[in-house]
PDB file of N, CA and C in Angstrom:
ATOM      1  N   MET A 345     -39.253 -12.792   0.986  1.00 59.00           N
ATOM      2  CA  MET A 345     -38.370 -11.642   1.029  1.00 59.00           C
ATOM      3  C   MET A 345     -38.495 -10.812  -0.246  1.00 59.00           C
ATOM      4  N   SER A 346     -39.140 -11.319  -1.319  1.00 90.00           N
ATOM      5  CA  SER A 346     -39.199 -10.570  -2.565  1.00 90.00           C
ATOM      6  C   SER A 346     -39.978  -9.261  -2.414  1.00 90.00           C
ATOM      7  N   GLU A 347     -40.961  -9.241  -1.517  1.00 95.00           N
ATOM      8  CA  GLU A 347     -41.687  -8.006  -1.274  1.00 95.00           C
ATOM      9  C   GLU A 347     -40.741  -6.956  -0.687  1.00 95.00           C
ATOM     10  N   LEU A 348     -39.882  -7.399   0.222  1.00 96.00           N
ATOM     11  CA  LEU A 348     -38.907  -6.490   0.827  1.00 96.00           C
ATOM     12  C   LEU A 348     -37.882  -6.027  -0.210  1.00 96.00           C
ATOM     13  N   THR A 349     -37.404  -6.920  -1.064  1.00 97.00           N
ATOM     14  CA  THR A 349     -36.410  -6.510  -2.066  1.00 97.00           C
ATOM     15  C   THR A 349     -37.019  -5.515  -3.054  1.00 97.00           C
ATOM     16  N   GLU A 350     -38.264  -5.717  -3.430  1.00 97.00           N
ATOM     17  CA  GLU A 350     -38.907  -4.770  -4.346  1.00 97.00           C
ATOM     18  C   GLU A 350     -39.074  -3.400  -3.689  1.00 97.00           C
ATOM     19  N   GLN A 351     -39.457  -3.392  -2.408  1.00 97.00           N
ATOM     20  CA  GLN A 351     -39.593  -2.117  -1.701  1.00 97.00           C
ATOM     21  C   GLN A 351     -38.233  -1.440  -1.563  1.00 97.00           C
ATOM     22  N   LEU A 352     -37.197  -2.229  -1.273  1.00 96.00           N
ATOM     23  CA  LEU A 352     -35.847  -1.673  -1.168  1.00 96.00           C
ATOM     24  C   LEU A 352     -35.412  -1.009  -2.467  1.00 96.00           C
ATOM     25  N   LYS A 353     -35.683  -1.651  -3.582  1.00 96.00           N
ATOM     26  CA  LYS A 353     -35.313  -1.074  -4.881  1.00 96.00           C
ATOM     27  C   LYS A 353     -36.012   0.271  -5.089  1.00 96.00           C
ATOM     28  N   LYS A 354     -37.290   0.321  -4.768  1.00 97.00           N
ATOM     29  CA  LYS A 354     -38.033   1.584  -4.894  1.00 97.00           C
ATOM     30  C   LYS A 354     -37.448   2.639  -3.966  1.00 97.00           C
ATOM     31  N   ASP A 355     -37.121   2.228  -2.730  1.00 97.00           N
ATOM     32  CA  ASP A 355     -36.552   3.175  -1.762  1.00 97.00           C
ATOM     33  C   ASP A 355     -35.183   3.676  -2.218  1.00 97.00           C
ATOM     34  N   ILE A 356     -34.352   2.795  -2.754  1.00 96.00           N
ATOM     35  CA  ILE A 356     -33.018   3.185  -3.230  1.00 96.00           C
ATOM     36  C   ILE A 356     -33.147   4.198  -4.359  1.00 96.00           C
ATOM     37  N   ILE A 357     -34.018   3.920  -5.308  1.00 96.00           N
ATOM     38  CA  ILE A 357     -34.205   4.827  -6.446  1.00 96.00           C
ATOM     39  C   ILE A 357     -34.688   6.189  -5.972  1.00 96.00           C
ATOM     40  N   GLU A 358     -35.652   6.187  -5.042  1.00 96.00           N
ATOM     41  CA  GLU A 358     -36.184   7.450  -4.531  1.00 96.00           C
ATOM     42  C   GLU A 358     -35.151   8.202  -3.701  1.00 96.00           C
ATOM     43  N   GLN A 359     -34.496   7.495  -2.762  1.00 95.00           N
ATOM     44  CA  GLN A 359     -33.539   8.151  -1.856  1.00 95.00           C
ATOM     45  C   GLN A 359     -32.348   8.735  -2.613  1.00 95.00           C
ATOM     46  N   LEU A 360     -31.897   8.029  -3.652  1.00 95.00           N
ATOM     47  CA  LEU A 360     -30.693   8.452  -4.372  1.00 95.00           C
ATOM     48  C   LEU A 360     -31.028   9.213  -5.657  1.00 95.00           C
ATOM     49  N   ASN A 361     -32.309   9.478  -5.872  1.00 95.00           N
ATOM     50  CA  ASN A 361     -32.737  10.211  -7.077  1.00 95.00           C
ATOM     51  C   ASN A 361     -32.202   9.576  -8.363  1.00 95.00           C
ATOM     52  N   LEU A 362     -32.331   8.278  -8.464  1.00 93.00           N
ATOM     53  CA  LEU A 362     -31.873   7.541  -9.652  1.00 93.00           C
ATOM     54  C   LEU A 362     -33.013   7.514 -10.671  1.00 93.00           C
ATOM     55  N   GLU A 363     -33.298   8.678 -11.222  1.00 91.00           N
ATOM     56  CA  GLU A 363     -34.470   8.854 -12.074  1.00 91.00           C
ATOM     57  C   GLU A 363     -34.433   8.016 -13.348  1.00 91.00           C
ATOM     58  N   ASP A 364     -33.246   7.593 -13.777  1.00 92.00           N
ATOM     59  CA  ASP A 364     -33.137   6.801 -15.001  1.00 92.00           C
ATOM     60  C   ASP A 364     -33.393   5.316 -14.769  1.00 92.00           C
ATOM     61  N   LEU A 365     -33.509   4.896 -13.512  1.00 92.00           N
ATOM     62  CA  LEU A 365     -33.689   3.478 -13.203  1.00 92.00           C
ATOM     63  C   LEU A 365     -35.112   3.181 -12.757  1.00 92.00           C
ATOM     64  N   GLN A 366     -35.551   1.973 -13.051  1.00 94.00           N
ATOM     65  CA  GLN A 366     -36.808   1.421 -12.558  1.00 94.00           C
ATOM     66  C   GLN A 366     -36.442   0.233 -11.670  1.00 94.00           C
ATOM     67  N   PRO A 367     -37.319  -0.132 -10.719  1.00 94.00           N
ATOM     68  CA  PRO A 367     -36.988  -1.266  -9.841  1.00 94.00           C
ATOM     69  C   PRO A 367     -36.583  -2.530 -10.615  1.00 94.00           C
ATOM     70  N   GLN A 368     -37.218  -2.778 -11.738  1.00 94.00           N
ATOM     71  CA  GLN A 368     -36.895  -3.979 -12.509  1.00 94.00           C
ATOM     72  C   GLN A 368     -35.514  -3.905 -13.167  1.00 94.00           C
ATOM     73  N   ASP A 369     -34.902  -2.728 -13.190  1.00 93.00           N
ATOM     74  CA  ASP A 369     -33.555  -2.580 -13.754  1.00 93.00           C
ATOM     75  C   ASP A 369     -32.470  -3.041 -12.787  1.00 93.00           C
ATOM     76  N   ILE A 370     -32.823  -3.220 -11.522  1.00 93.00           N
ATOM     77  CA  ILE A 370     -31.846  -3.610 -10.508  1.00 93.00           C
ATOM     78  C   ILE A 370     -32.069  -5.076 -10.151  1.00 93.00           C
ATOM     79  N   SER A 371     -31.064  -5.895 -10.394  1.00 94.00           N
ATOM     80  CA  SER A 371     -31.131  -7.313 -10.027  1.00 94.00           C
ATOM     81  C   SER A 371     -30.970  -7.452  -8.521  1.00 94.00           C
ATOM     82  N   ASP A 372     -31.622  -8.467  -7.953  1.00 95.00           N
ATOM     83  CA  ASP A 372     -31.519  -8.691  -6.507  1.00 95.00           C
ATOM     84  C   ASP A 372     -30.086  -8.966  -6.076  1.00 95.00           C
ATOM     85  N   SER A 373     -29.309  -9.608  -6.934  1.00 94.00           N
ATOM     86  CA  SER A 373     -27.956 -10.018  -6.549  1.00 94.00           C
ATOM     87  C   SER A 373     -26.862  -9.165  -7.196  1.00 94.00           C
ATOM     88  N   GLU A 374     -27.255  -8.183  -7.977  1.00 91.00           N
ATOM     89  CA  GLU A 374     -26.292  -7.326  -8.669  1.00 91.00           C
ATOM     90  C   GLU A 374     -25.515  -6.452  -7.684  1.00 91.00           C
ATOM     91  N   PRO A 375     -24.192  -6.292  -7.854  1.00 93.00           N
ATOM     92  CA  PRO A 375     -23.445  -5.387  -6.987  1.00 93.00           C
ATOM     93  C   PRO A 375     -23.970  -3.959  -7.130  1.00 93.00           C
ATOM     94  N   LEU A 376     -24.209  -3.321  -5.988  1.00 93.00           N
ATOM     95  CA  LEU A 376     -24.714  -1.948  -6.028  1.00 93.00           C
ATOM     96  C   LEU A 376     -23.604  -0.948  -6.312  1.00 93.00           C
ATOM     97  N   PHE A 377     -22.367  -1.316  -5.913  1.00 91.00           N
ATOM     98  CA  PHE A 377     -21.216  -0.429  -6.120  1.00 91.00           C
ATOM     99  C   PHE A 377     -20.321  -1.047  -7.183  1.00 91.00           C
ATOM    100  N   GLY A 378     -19.980  -0.253  -8.183  1.00 82.00           N
ATOM    101  CA  GLY A 378     -19.092  -0.742  -9.222  1.00 82.00           C
ATOM    102  C   GLY A 378     -19.793  -1.555 -10.298  1.00 82.00           C
ATOM    103  N   GLY A 379     -21.054  -1.853 -10.134  1.00 78.00           N
ATOM    104  CA  GLY A 379     -21.804  -2.606 -11.140  1.00 78.00           C
ATOM    105  C   GLY A 379     -22.611  -1.662 -12.004  1.00 78.00           C
ATOM    106  N   ALA A 380     -23.670  -2.179 -12.592  1.00 78.00           N
ATOM    107  CA  ALA A 380     -24.512  -1.376 -13.474  1.00 78.00           C
ATOM    108  C   ALA A 380     -25.210  -0.238 -12.731  1.00 78.00           C
ATOM    109  N   VAL A 381     -25.506  -0.447 -11.441  1.00 86.00           N
ATOM    110  CA  VAL A 381     -26.156   0.599 -10.658  1.00 86.00           C
ATOM    111  C   VAL A 381     -25.166   1.727 -10.399  1.00 86.00           C
ATOM    112  N   GLY A 382     -23.910   1.383 -10.131  1.00 88.00           N
ATOM    113  CA  GLY A 382     -22.827   2.359 -10.044  1.00 88.00           C
ATOM    114  C   GLY A 382     -22.895   3.345  -8.895  1.00 88.00           C
ATOM    115  N   LEU A 383     -23.230   2.872  -7.698  1.00 92.00           N
ATOM    116  CA  LEU A 383     -23.281   3.774  -6.553  1.00 92.00           C
ATOM    117  C   LEU A 383     -21.870   4.115  -6.087  1.00 92.00           C
ATOM    118  N   ASP A 384     -21.745   5.243  -5.334  1.00 91.00           N
ATOM    119  CA  ASP A 384     -20.444   5.655  -4.809  1.00 91.00           C
ATOM    120  C   ASP A 384     -20.519   5.834  -3.289  1.00 91.00           C
ATOM    121  N   SER A 385     -19.441   6.321  -2.686  1.00 89.00           N
ATOM    122  CA  SER A 385     -19.364   6.414  -1.226  1.00 89.00           C
ATOM    123  C   SER A 385     -20.401   7.391  -0.648  1.00 89.00           C
ATOM    124  N   ILE A 386     -20.728   8.434  -1.368  1.00 92.00           N
ATOM    125  CA  ILE A 386     -21.772   9.362  -0.912  1.00 92.00           C
ATOM    126  C   ILE A 386     -23.113   8.634  -0.871  1.00 92.00           C
ATOM    127  N   ASP A 387     -23.347   7.806  -1.871  1.00 93.00           N
ATOM    128  CA  ASP A 387     -24.591   7.028  -1.904  1.00 93.00           C
ATOM    129  C   ASP A 387     -24.662   6.066  -0.716  1.00 93.00           C
ATOM    130  N   ALA A 388     -23.511   5.538  -0.303  1.00 92.00           N
ATOM    131  CA  ALA A 388     -23.484   4.626   0.850  1.00 92.00           C
ATOM    132  C   ALA A 388     -24.000   5.332   2.098  1.00 92.00           C
ATOM    133  N   LEU A 389     -23.620   6.588   2.272  1.00 92.00           N
ATOM    134  CA  LEU A 389     -24.118   7.347   3.422  1.00 92.00           C
ATOM    135  C   LEU A 389     -25.633   7.519   3.342  1.00 92.00           C
ATOM    136  N   GLU A 390     -26.119   7.768   2.136  1.00 94.00           N
ATOM    137  CA  GLU A 390     -27.572   7.897   1.941  1.00 94.00           C
ATOM    138  C   GLU A 390     -28.287   6.578   2.248  1.00 94.00           C
ATOM    139  N   LEU A 391     -27.665   5.458   1.897  1.00 95.00           N
ATOM    140  CA  LEU A 391     -28.274   4.150   2.177  1.00 95.00           C
ATOM    141  C   LEU A 391     -28.314   3.869   3.677  1.00 95.00           C
ATOM    142  N   ILE A 392     -27.291   4.311   4.396  1.00 94.00           N
ATOM    143  CA  ILE A 392     -27.290   4.153   5.852  1.00 94.00           C
ATOM    144  C   ILE A 392     -28.477   4.903   6.451  1.00 94.00           C
ATOM    145  N   VAL A 393     -28.700   6.131   5.978  1.00 94.00           N
ATOM    146  CA  VAL A 393     -29.832   6.931   6.451  1.00 94.00           C
ATOM    147  C   VAL A 393     -31.150   6.242   6.091  1.00 94.00           C
ATOM    148  N   LEU A 394     -31.228   5.730   4.874  1.00 96.00           N
ATOM    149  CA  LEU A 394     -32.447   5.040   4.409  1.00 96.00           C
ATOM    150  C   LEU A 394     -32.780   3.856   5.307  1.00 96.00           C
ATOM    151  N   LEU A 395     -31.788   3.024   5.625  1.00 96.00           N
ATOM    152  CA  LEU A 395     -32.046   1.839   6.458  1.00 96.00           C
ATOM    153  C   LEU A 395     -32.527   2.234   7.843  1.00 96.00           C
ATOM    154  N   GLU A 396     -31.927   3.260   8.385  1.00 95.00           N
ATOM    155  CA  GLU A 396     -32.322   3.685   9.727  1.00 95.00           C
ATOM    156  C   GLU A 396     -33.711   4.321   9.723  1.00 95.00           C
ATOM    157  N   LYS A 397     -33.958   5.186   8.758  1.00 96.00           N
ATOM    158  CA  LYS A 397     -35.232   5.910   8.692  1.00 96.00           C
ATOM    159  C   LYS A 397     -36.407   5.006   8.304  1.00 96.00           C
ATOM    160  N   ASN A 398     -36.219   4.190   7.281  1.00 95.00           N
ATOM    161  CA  ASN A 398     -37.339   3.398   6.751  1.00 95.00           C
ATOM    162  C   ASN A 398     -37.513   2.040   7.424  1.00 95.00           C
ATOM    163  N   TYR A 399     -36.416   1.481   7.959  1.00 96.00           N
ATOM    164  CA  TYR A 399     -36.492   0.110   8.473  1.00 96.00           C
ATOM    165  C   TYR A 399     -36.044  -0.023   9.925  1.00 96.00           C
ATOM    166  N   GLY A 400     -35.622   1.081  10.553  1.00 96.00           N
ATOM    167  CA  GLY A 400     -35.202   1.030  11.952  1.00 96.00           C
ATOM    168  C   GLY A 400     -33.955   0.210  12.176  1.00 96.00           C
ATOM    169  N   VAL A 401     -33.122   0.096  11.142  1.00 95.00           N
ATOM    170  CA  VAL A 401     -31.899  -0.707  11.224  1.00 95.00           C
ATOM    171  C   VAL A 401     -30.702   0.231  11.150  1.00 95.00           C
ATOM    172  N   ARG A 402     -29.773   0.042  12.045  1.00 94.00           N
ATOM    173  CA  ARG A 402     -28.620   0.923  12.138  1.00 94.00           C
ATOM    174  C   ARG A 402     -27.341   0.156  11.796  1.00 94.00           C
ATOM    175  N   ILE A 403     -26.441   0.829  11.069  1.00 93.00           N
ATOM    176  CA  ILE A 403     -25.132   0.253  10.747  1.00 93.00           C
ATOM    177  C   ILE A 403     -24.079   1.181  11.334  1.00 93.00           C
ATOM    178  N   ASP A 404     -23.339   0.685  12.309  1.00 88.00           N
ATOM    179  CA  ASP A 404     -22.317   1.496  12.965  1.00 88.00           C
ATOM    180  C   ASP A 404     -20.911   1.161  12.492  1.00 88.00           C
ATOM    181  N   ASN A 405     -20.713  -0.052  12.028  1.00 88.00           N
ATOM    182  CA  ASN A 405     -19.393  -0.537  11.649  1.00 88.00           C
ATOM    183  C   ASN A 405     -19.224  -0.443  10.126  1.00 88.00           C
ATOM    184  N   PRO A 406     -18.233   0.334   9.632  1.00 84.00           N
ATOM    185  CA  PRO A 406     -18.037   0.458   8.182  1.00 84.00           C
ATOM    186  C   PRO A 406     -17.801  -0.888   7.477  1.00 84.00           C
ATOM    187  N   GLU A 407     -17.108  -1.790   8.136  1.00 89.00           N
ATOM    188  CA  GLU A 407     -16.873  -3.110   7.525  1.00 89.00           C
ATOM    189  C   GLU A 407     -18.196  -3.853   7.331  1.00 89.00           C
ATOM    190  N   GLU A 408     -19.069  -3.738   8.312  1.00 90.00           N
ATOM    191  CA  GLU A 408     -20.391  -4.357   8.213  1.00 90.00           C
ATOM    192  C   GLU A 408     -21.173  -3.721   7.061  1.00 90.00           C
ATOM    193  N   GLY A 409     -21.050  -2.410   6.901  1.00 90.00           N
ATOM    194  CA  GLY A 409     -21.736  -1.711   5.822  1.00 90.00           C
ATOM    195  C   GLY A 409     -21.316  -2.217   4.454  1.00 90.00           C
ATOM    196  N   ARG A 410     -20.052  -2.504   4.281  1.00 89.00           N
ATOM    197  CA  ARG A 410     -19.586  -3.031   2.984  1.00 89.00           C
ATOM    198  C   ARG A 410     -20.279  -4.338   2.639  1.00 89.00           C
ATOM    199  N   LYS A 411     -20.450  -5.179   3.641  1.00 93.00           N
ATOM    200  CA  LYS A 411     -21.127  -6.464   3.399  1.00 93.00           C
ATOM    201  C   LYS A 411     -22.616  -6.264   3.137  1.00 93.00           C
ATOM    202  N   VAL A 412     -23.229  -5.387   3.916  1.00 95.00           N
ATOM    203  CA  VAL A 412     -24.679  -5.154   3.789  1.00 95.00           C
ATOM    204  C   VAL A 412     -25.016  -4.578   2.422  1.00 95.00           C
ATOM    205  N   PHE A 413     -24.189  -3.653   1.933  1.00 94.00           N
ATOM    206  CA  PHE A 413     -24.507  -2.952   0.687  1.00 94.00           C
ATOM    207  C   PHE A 413     -23.954  -3.628  -0.564  1.00 94.00           C
ATOM    208  N   GLN A 414     -23.624  -4.906  -0.469  1.00 94.00           N
ATOM    209  CA  GLN A 414     -23.154  -5.623  -1.658  1.00 94.00           C
ATOM    210  C   GLN A 414     -24.253  -5.751  -2.707  1.00 94.00           C
ATOM    211  N   SER A 415     -25.471  -5.962  -2.262  1.00 95.00           N
ATOM    212  CA  SER A 415     -26.581  -6.158  -3.204  1.00 95.00           C
ATOM    213  C   SER A 415     -27.907  -5.882  -2.491  1.00 95.00           C
ATOM    214  N   VAL A 416     -28.971  -5.863  -3.246  1.00 96.00           N
ATOM    215  CA  VAL A 416     -30.302  -5.711  -2.651  1.00 96.00           C
ATOM    216  C   VAL A 416     -30.604  -6.908  -1.754  1.00 96.00           C
ATOM    217  N   ASN A 417     -30.201  -8.099  -2.186  1.00 96.00           N
ATOM    218  CA  ASN A 417     -30.418  -9.300  -1.367  1.00 96.00           C
ATOM    219  C   ASN A 417     -29.714  -9.199  -0.021  1.00 96.00           C
ATOM    220  N   SER A 418     -28.468  -8.725  -0.021  1.00 96.00           N
ATOM    221  CA  SER A 418     -27.740  -8.634   1.250  1.00 96.00           C
ATOM    222  C   SER A 418     -28.359  -7.557   2.150  1.00 96.00           C
ATOM    223  N   MET A 419     -28.866  -6.476   1.563  1.00 97.00           N
ATOM    224  CA  MET A 419     -29.549  -5.459   2.362  1.00 97.00           C
ATOM    225  C   MET A 419     -30.825  -6.037   2.979  1.00 97.00           C
ATOM    226  N   ALA A 420     -31.586  -6.784   2.189  1.00 97.00           N
ATOM    227  CA  ALA A 420     -32.834  -7.366   2.681  1.00 97.00           C
ATOM    228  C   ALA A 420     -32.561  -8.370   3.799  1.00 97.00           C
ATOM    229  N   SER A 421     -31.522  -9.170   3.640  1.00 96.00           N
ATOM    230  CA  SER A 421     -31.171 -10.150   4.681  1.00 96.00           C
ATOM    231  C   SER A 421     -30.801  -9.438   5.976  1.00 96.00           C
ATOM    232  N   TYR A 422     -30.013  -8.384   5.861  1.00 96.00           N
ATOM    233  CA  TYR A 422     -29.603  -7.647   7.054  1.00 96.00           C
ATOM    234  C   TYR A 422     -30.814  -7.037   7.757  1.00 96.00           C
ATOM    235  N   ILE A 423     -31.737  -6.490   6.980  1.00 96.00           N
ATOM    236  CA  ILE A 423     -32.956  -5.917   7.571  1.00 96.00           C
ATOM    237  C   ILE A 423     -33.751  -6.999   8.294  1.00 96.00           C
ATOM    238  N   GLU A 424     -33.923  -8.140   7.633  1.00 95.00           N
ATOM    239  CA  GLU A 424     -34.688  -9.241   8.234  1.00 95.00           C
ATOM    240  C   GLU A 424     -34.070  -9.686   9.560  1.00 95.00           C
ATOM    241  N   GLN A 425     -32.746  -9.715   9.617  1.00 95.00           N
ATOM    242  CA  GLN A 425     -32.057 -10.193  10.817  1.00 95.00           C
ATOM    243  C   GLN A 425     -32.011  -9.156  11.929  1.00 95.00           C
ATOM    244  N   ASN A 426     -32.090  -7.880  11.580  1.00 93.00           N
ATOM    245  CA  ASN A 426     -31.866  -6.833  12.577  1.00 93.00           C
ATOM    246  C   ASN A 426     -33.043  -5.912  12.830  1.00 93.00           C
ATOM    247  N   ARG A 427     -34.131  -6.148  12.138  1.00 85.00           N
ATOM    248  CA  ARG A 427     -35.314  -5.303  12.317  1.00 85.00           C
ATOM    249  C   ARG A 427     -35.867  -5.498  13.716  1.00 85.00           C
ATOM    250  N   LYS A 428     -36.252  -4.405  14.330  1.00 72.00           N
ATOM    251  CA  LYS A 428     -36.777  -4.472  15.706  1.00 72.00           C
ATOM    252  C   LYS A 428     -38.279  -4.532  15.699  1.00 72.00           C
TER     253      LYS A 428
END
């Protein structure tokens, strides 16, 4: 799964224009919201688009989204389980 987590980090940085961050700056288990990455609710919408566009994975339930976007690891697990 490390290949997927590394790609996710690159995709997050590109999609959210986080020009000050490099993939190695984001820990696999670090909270994406409220942590050092510091994403907000607008960024969550961008991540939903990213998952659907890049990985064919859709999140319809906001509660599910909170769990999925806890960390890069949780995003990768969700993709692995729901990728078509």
